[in-house]
Amino acid sequence: MQVSYALDRKEKDRLKDLITFFGFRVPHLQMVKVDKMIYIAQLYHYADYGELMTSVPFLSLSRGPHSPVIRSLMEELIESETIYIEQNRSEIEAANPCLLIKCDIPGTGHLPGRCLNTLEGVLEEWGEEKFGKVLDYFTRTIPFLSTPYKEPIDFKKIAPFSGLKEVLALPQRTLIHRFVHSPGGDAGDASTLDHDPSPVTIHEVVEIYLCLCGATPQGIPSPACRGFDGKKVVEILETLGDTNGSGPGQRETDVSRAARCAELLARSRCFRHENEQVALQVGRLFLKKRGYSLEQRPVETNSLKGNGYEEIRAWFEGISAGN
């Protein structure tokens, strides 16, 4: 896919204001962190307001989202002495200094009030966090993970909602991985899922997918497993909240909702790999969170292949006991 890096003067001025804002306000801003902070601001702004803060393209690369345009504009700002570089001890290797971006006078004249509100929120949450924690965050965000490796990230492929800027914390990710690896979902602390009656979230579904692809709860997910239809996943997960049955006055059971969601996920081919496994694990997780006890039976993908809704529902009934 071709990516256009051409920006008009107004867009360049806005990006320069973003760079100098973070350069002035963030006390330990490594050069490698600048475009990551702008990516986070872009994500927050889109999730809260449904609009993009900037049209600058971000690519889904091995170490997270990256914008060559922002790096180029930083070089322009350094040449004009608007910002400057300072060497400091690395957070990881004390012997190797890291390059910090500094700015004495920030420019905000090209940033609307909404953008400034978003930036203050990002600054409060991430301004003083070490790069390792920031790295763990943005490499688990939905726009980054849903984009195939080396492709441009399109935030608008999924409708904005406040949860879009959230990610699962490491303990939550670990819990999901234990659940997936245990046939009955009762390994370790996974039993605490019994006390969470909320529907399954897209973040939990994506972590199930990453686990099935061989990823670990920590670290950057491999480029090989990135890329999925986030919009479709969200639409299908909404069926878990629909309790209306097929007949007048009927209400659908938890098992039926799990089966319907699993069938839709499997048939839609939302993910690049492991679609049937993801679908069954999502149904199991939903039942677990609703308080059902699950049998210690391996999850078999042939439980879905060639079967319709009735067969899938019967499979879920066979592995679960009433809550």
Coordinates of C-alpha atoms in Angstrom, one line a residue:
M1 CA 0.0 0.0 0.0
Q2 CA 1.4 3.4 -1.0
V3 CA 1.7 5.9 1.8
S4 CA 1.7 9.7 1.1
Y5 CA 4.1 11.6 3.2
A6 CA 3.3 15.0 1.7
L7 CA 1.8 17.4 4.2
D8 CA 0.7 21.0 3.7
R9 CA 2.1 23.9 5.7
K10 CA -0.8 23.9 8.2
E11 CA -0.3 20.2 9.0
K12 CA 3.5 20.6 9.3
D13 CA 3.0 23.6 11.7
R14 CA 0.6 21.5 13.8
L15 CA 3.0 18.6 14.0
K16 CA 5.9 21.0 15.0
D17 CA 3.7 22.3 17.8
L18 CA 3.1 18.8 19.0
I19 CA 6.8 18.0 19.0
T20 CA 7.7 21.2 20.9
F21 CA 4.8 20.7 23.3
F22 CA 6.2 17.3 24.4
G23 CA 9.8 18.6 24.2
F24 CA 9.0 21.4 26.7
R25 CA 6.7 19.5 29.0
V26 CA 8.2 16.0 29.2
P27 CA 11.3 16.0 31.4
H28 CA 13.0 12.9 29.9
L29 CA 11.9 12.8 26.3
Q30 CA 14.0 10.4 24.2
M31 CA 14.0 11.0 20.5
V32 CA 12.6 7.5 20.0
K33 CA 9.7 8.4 22.3
V34 CA 8.5 11.5 20.4
D35 CA 6.4 9.9 17.7
K36 CA 5.1 7.3 20.2
M37 CA 3.7 10.1 22.4
I38 CA 2.1 11.7 19.3
Y39 CA 0.7 8.3 18.4
I40 CA -0.9 8.0 21.9
A41 CA -2.3 11.5 21.6
Q42 CA -3.8 10.6 18.2
L43 CA -5.4 7.5 19.7
Y44 CA -6.8 9.4 22.7
H45 CA -8.1 12.2 20.6
Y46 CA -9.8 9.8 18.2
A47 CA -11.3 7.7 21.0
D48 CA -12.7 10.7 22.8
Y49 CA -13.8 13.0 19.9
G50 CA -14.0 10.7 16.9
E51 CA -11.6 12.8 14.9
L52 CA -7.9 12.7 14.2
M53 CA -5.5 15.2 15.7
T54 CA -3.2 14.9 12.7
S55 CA -3.2 13.3 9.3
V56 CA 0.5 12.2 9.6
P57 CA 0.8 8.5 8.7
F58 CA 2.0 5.9 11.3
L59 CA 3.4 2.6 10.2
S60 CA 3.1 -0.7 12.1
L61 CA 6.7 -1.7 12.5
S62 CA 8.6 -4.2 14.7
R63 CA 9.0 -1.8 17.7
G64 CA 5.6 -0.2 17.5
P65 CA 4.0 2.6 15.5
H66 CA 6.5 4.9 13.7
S67 CA 6.2 8.0 11.6
P68 CA 9.1 8.9 9.3
V69 CA 7.5 12.3 8.8
I70 CA 7.8 13.2 12.5
R71 CA 11.5 12.2 12.5
S72 CA 12.0 14.4 9.5
L73 CA 10.3 17.4 11.1
M74 CA 12.4 16.9 14.3
E75 CA 15.5 17.3 12.2
E76 CA 14.1 20.5 10.7
L77 CA 13.4 21.8 14.2
I78 CA 16.9 20.9 15.4
E79 CA 18.5 22.7 12.4
S80 CA 16.4 25.9 13.1
E81 CA 17.4 25.6 16.8
T82 CA 13.8 25.4 17.9
I83 CA 14.6 22.2 19.8
Y84 CA 17.9 20.8 20.8
I85 CA 19.4 17.4 21.7
E86 CA 20.8 16.6 25.1
Q87 CA 22.7 13.4 26.0
N88 CA 21.6 11.5 29.1
R89 CA 22.1 8.1 30.8
S90 CA 20.1 5.4 29.2
E91 CA 17.3 3.9 31.2
I92 CA 18.5 0.4 30.1
E93 CA 22.2 0.7 29.5
A94 CA 24.0 3.2 31.7
A95 CA 27.2 3.0 29.5
N96 CA 25.2 4.1 26.4
P97 CA 23.8 7.6 26.5
C98 CA 20.3 8.3 25.1
L99 CA 19.4 11.4 23.1
L100 CA 16.8 13.6 24.7
I101 CA 14.7 16.3 23.0
K102 CA 14.5 19.6 24.7
C103 CA 12.6 22.8 24.0
D104 CA 12.7 26.1 25.8
I105 CA 9.6 27.7 24.3
P106 CA 6.8 25.4 23.1
G107 CA 4.5 26.4 20.2
T108 CA 0.8 25.7 20.6
G109 CA -0.7 28.4 18.3
H110 CA -1.7 25.8 15.7
L111 CA -3.4 23.5 18.1
P112 CA -7.2 23.8 18.8
G113 CA -8.5 23.7 22.3
R114 CA -9.7 20.1 22.0
C115 CA -6.2 19.0 21.0
L116 CA -4.7 20.8 24.0
N117 CA -7.2 19.1 26.3
T118 CA -6.1 15.7 24.9
L119 CA -2.4 16.5 25.2
E120 CA -2.8 17.5 28.9
G121 CA -4.5 14.1 29.5
V122 CA -1.7 12.2 27.7
L123 CA 0.9 14.2 29.6
E124 CA -0.7 13.4 32.9
E125 CA -0.8 9.7 32.2
W126 CA 2.4 9.1 30.2
G127 CA 4.6 12.2 30.5
E128 CA 6.8 10.8 33.3
E129 CA 6.5 7.1 32.6
K130 CA 9.7 5.3 31.5
F131 CA 9.9 4.3 27.9
G132 CA 9.6 0.6 28.7
K133 CA 6.1 1.1 30.2
V134 CA 5.1 3.3 27.3
L135 CA 6.4 0.7 24.9
D136 CA 4.3 -2.0 26.6
Y137 CA 1.2 0.2 26.2
F138 CA 1.3 1.3 22.6
T139 CA 2.3 -2.2 21.3
R140 CA -0.9 -3.6 22.8
T141 CA -3.3 -1.0 21.4
I142 CA -5.9 -2.1 19.0
P143 CA -5.0 0.1 16.0
F144 CA -1.4 -1.1 16.1
L145 CA -2.2 -4.8 16.5
S146 CA -5.0 -4.8 13.9
T147 CA -2.6 -3.4 11.2
P148 CA -0.5 -5.9 9.3
Y149 CA 3.3 -5.4 9.6
K150 CA 4.7 -2.4 7.7
E151 CA 1.3 -1.2 6.7
P152 CA -0.1 2.3 7.6
I153 CA -2.3 2.4 10.7
D154 CA -5.9 3.5 9.9
F155 CA -7.5 4.6 13.1
K156 CA -10.9 5.0 11.3
K157 CA -11.2 1.2 10.6
I158 CA -12.9 0.9 14.0
A159 CA -15.6 3.2 15.4
P160 CA -14.3 5.4 18.2
F161 CA -15.2 4.5 21.8
S162 CA -13.5 5.4 25.1
G163 CA -12.2 1.8 25.6
L164 CA -10.2 2.1 22.4
K165 CA -7.4 3.8 24.4
E166 CA -7.3 1.1 27.0
V167 CA -5.1 -2.1 27.0
L168 CA -5.0 -5.1 29.3
A169 CA -2.5 -4.8 32.1
L170 CA 0.1 -7.6 32.4
P171 CA -1.7 -9.4 35.2
Q172 CA -4.9 -9.5 33.1
R173 CA -3.0 -10.7 30.0
T174 CA -1.4 -13.4 32.1
L175 CA -4.8 -14.5 33.3
I176 CA -6.1 -14.8 29.7
H177 CA -3.1 -16.9 28.7
R178 CA -3.6 -19.3 31.7
F179 CA -7.2 -19.6 30.7
V180 CA -6.4 -20.5 27.1
H181 CA -3.7 -23.0 28.0
S182 CA -6.0 -24.8 30.6
P183 CA -8.6 -27.0 29.0
G184 CA -11.1 -26.1 31.7
G185 CA -10.0 -22.6 32.2
D186 CA -9.2 -23.1 35.9
A187 CA -5.4 -22.8 35.9
G188 CA -3.9 -20.7 38.6
D189 CA -5.7 -17.4 39.2
A190 CA -8.0 -17.9 36.2
S191 CA -10.8 -18.9 38.6
T192 CA -11.1 -15.2 39.4
L193 CA -12.8 -14.8 36.1
D194 CA -15.9 -16.2 37.8
H195 CA -16.3 -12.9 39.6
D196 CA -16.3 -10.8 36.4
P197 CA -19.8 -10.9 34.9
S198 CA -19.0 -8.3 32.2
P199 CA -19.2 -9.3 28.5
V200 CA -15.9 -10.2 26.7
T201 CA -14.0 -7.1 25.4
I202 CA -12.1 -6.8 22.2
H203 CA -8.9 -6.5 24.2
E204 CA -9.6 -9.9 25.7
V205 CA -10.4 -11.4 22.3
V206 CA -7.2 -10.0 20.8
E207 CA -5.1 -11.4 23.8
I208 CA -6.7 -14.8 23.2
Y209 CA -5.7 -14.6 19.5
L210 CA -2.1 -13.5 20.4
C211 CA -1.8 -16.4 22.9
L212 CA -3.0 -18.9 20.2
C213 CA -0.4 -17.5 17.8
G214 CA 2.3 -18.3 20.4
A215 CA 2.8 -14.8 21.9
T216 CA 3.6 -14.4 25.6
P217 CA 1.8 -12.0 28.0
Q218 CA 4.8 -9.7 28.0
G219 CA 6.9 -8.3 25.1
I220 CA 6.0 -7.0 21.6
P221 CA 3.7 -9.4 19.7
S222 CA 5.3 -10.9 16.6
P223 CA 4.6 -9.1 13.2
A224 CA 3.4 -12.5 11.9
C225 CA 0.2 -12.4 14.0
R226 CA -0.7 -8.8 13.5
G227 CA -3.7 -7.8 11.4
F228 CA -7.4 -8.4 12.0
D229 CA -10.8 -6.8 11.4
G230 CA -11.3 -4.9 14.6
K231 CA -14.6 -3.3 13.4
K232 CA -16.1 -6.7 12.7
V233 CA -14.9 -8.2 16.0
V234 CA -16.6 -5.3 18.0
E235 CA -19.8 -5.8 16.0
I236 CA -19.9 -9.5 16.8
L237 CA -19.1 -9.0 20.5
E238 CA -22.1 -6.8 20.8
T239 CA -24.2 -9.9 20.3
L240 CA -23.1 -11.1 23.7
G241 CA -25.2 -8.2 25.2
D242 CA -28.3 -9.1 23.1
T243 CA -30.4 -11.4 25.3
N244 CA -33.5 -11.4 23.1
G245 CA -34.6 -14.9 22.0
S246 CA -36.0 -16.0 18.7
G247 CA -39.6 -16.2 19.9
P248 CA -42.1 -13.7 21.4
G249 CA -41.2 -13.0 25.0
Q250 CA -38.2 -15.3 25.0
R251 CA -34.8 -14.5 26.3
E252 CA -31.6 -16.1 25.0
T253 CA -29.6 -18.2 27.4
D254 CA -25.9 -17.5 28.1
V255 CA -24.9 -20.8 26.3
S256 CA -26.9 -19.7 23.3
R257 CA -25.3 -16.3 23.2
A258 CA -21.8 -17.9 23.5
A259 CA -22.6 -20.2 20.6
R260 CA -24.0 -17.5 18.4
C261 CA -21.0 -15.3 19.0
A262 CA -18.6 -18.2 18.4
E263 CA -20.3 -19.1 15.1
L264 CA -20.2 -15.5 13.9
L265 CA -16.5 -15.1 14.8
A266 CA -15.5 -18.3 13.1
R267 CA -17.5 -17.6 9.9
S268 CA -16.4 -14.0 9.6
R269 CA -12.7 -14.9 9.4
C270 CA -11.8 -11.8 11.4
F271 CA -8.3 -13.0 12.2
R272 CA -5.4 -14.0 9.9
H273 CA -5.0 -17.3 11.8
E274 CA -6.7 -19.5 14.4
N275 CA -10.2 -18.2 13.7
E276 CA -12.0 -21.4 14.9
Q277 CA -9.9 -21.6 18.1
V278 CA -10.4 -17.9 18.8
A279 CA -14.1 -18.3 18.4
L280 CA -14.4 -21.2 20.8
Q281 CA -12.2 -19.7 23.4
V282 CA -14.2 -16.4 23.3
G283 CA -17.4 -18.4 23.9
R284 CA -15.7 -20.3 26.8
L285 CA -14.4 -17.1 28.3
F286 CA -17.9 -15.5 28.2
L287 CA -19.4 -18.5 30.0
K288 CA -16.5 -18.5 32.6
K289 CA -17.1 -14.8 33.3
R290 CA -20.8 -15.5 33.7
G291 CA -19.9 -18.0 36.5
Y292 CA -20.1 -21.3 34.6
S293 CA -17.9 -24.2 35.5
L294 CA -16.1 -25.7 32.4
E295 CA -15.1 -29.3 32.0
Q296 CA -11.4 -30.2 31.6
R297 CA -11.8 -30.9 28.0
P298 CA -9.4 -29.8 25.2
V299 CA -10.8 -27.2 22.8
E300 CA -11.1 -28.9 19.4
T301 CA -11.4 -26.8 16.3
N302 CA -13.4 -29.6 14.6
S303 CA -16.2 -28.6 17.0
L304 CA -16.9 -25.7 14.6
K305 CA -15.8 -27.0 11.2
G306 CA -18.9 -27.9 9.1
N307 CA -21.2 -27.4 12.0
G308 CA -24.0 -24.8 12.4
Y309 CA -25.3 -22.9 15.4
E310 CA -27.2 -25.9 16.9
E311 CA -24.2 -28.1 16.9
I312 CA -22.0 -25.4 18.4
R313 CA -24.5 -24.7 21.1
A314 CA -24.7 -28.4 22.0
W315 CA -20.9 -28.4 22.3
F316 CA -20.9 -25.5 24.7
E317 CA -23.7 -27.2 26.7
G318 CA -21.5 -30.3 26.9
I319 CA -18.6 -28.5 28.5
S320 CA -20.4 -26.2 30.9
A321 CA -22.3 -26.6 34.1
G322 CA -24.9 -24.1 35.2
N323 CA -23.8 -21.0 37.1

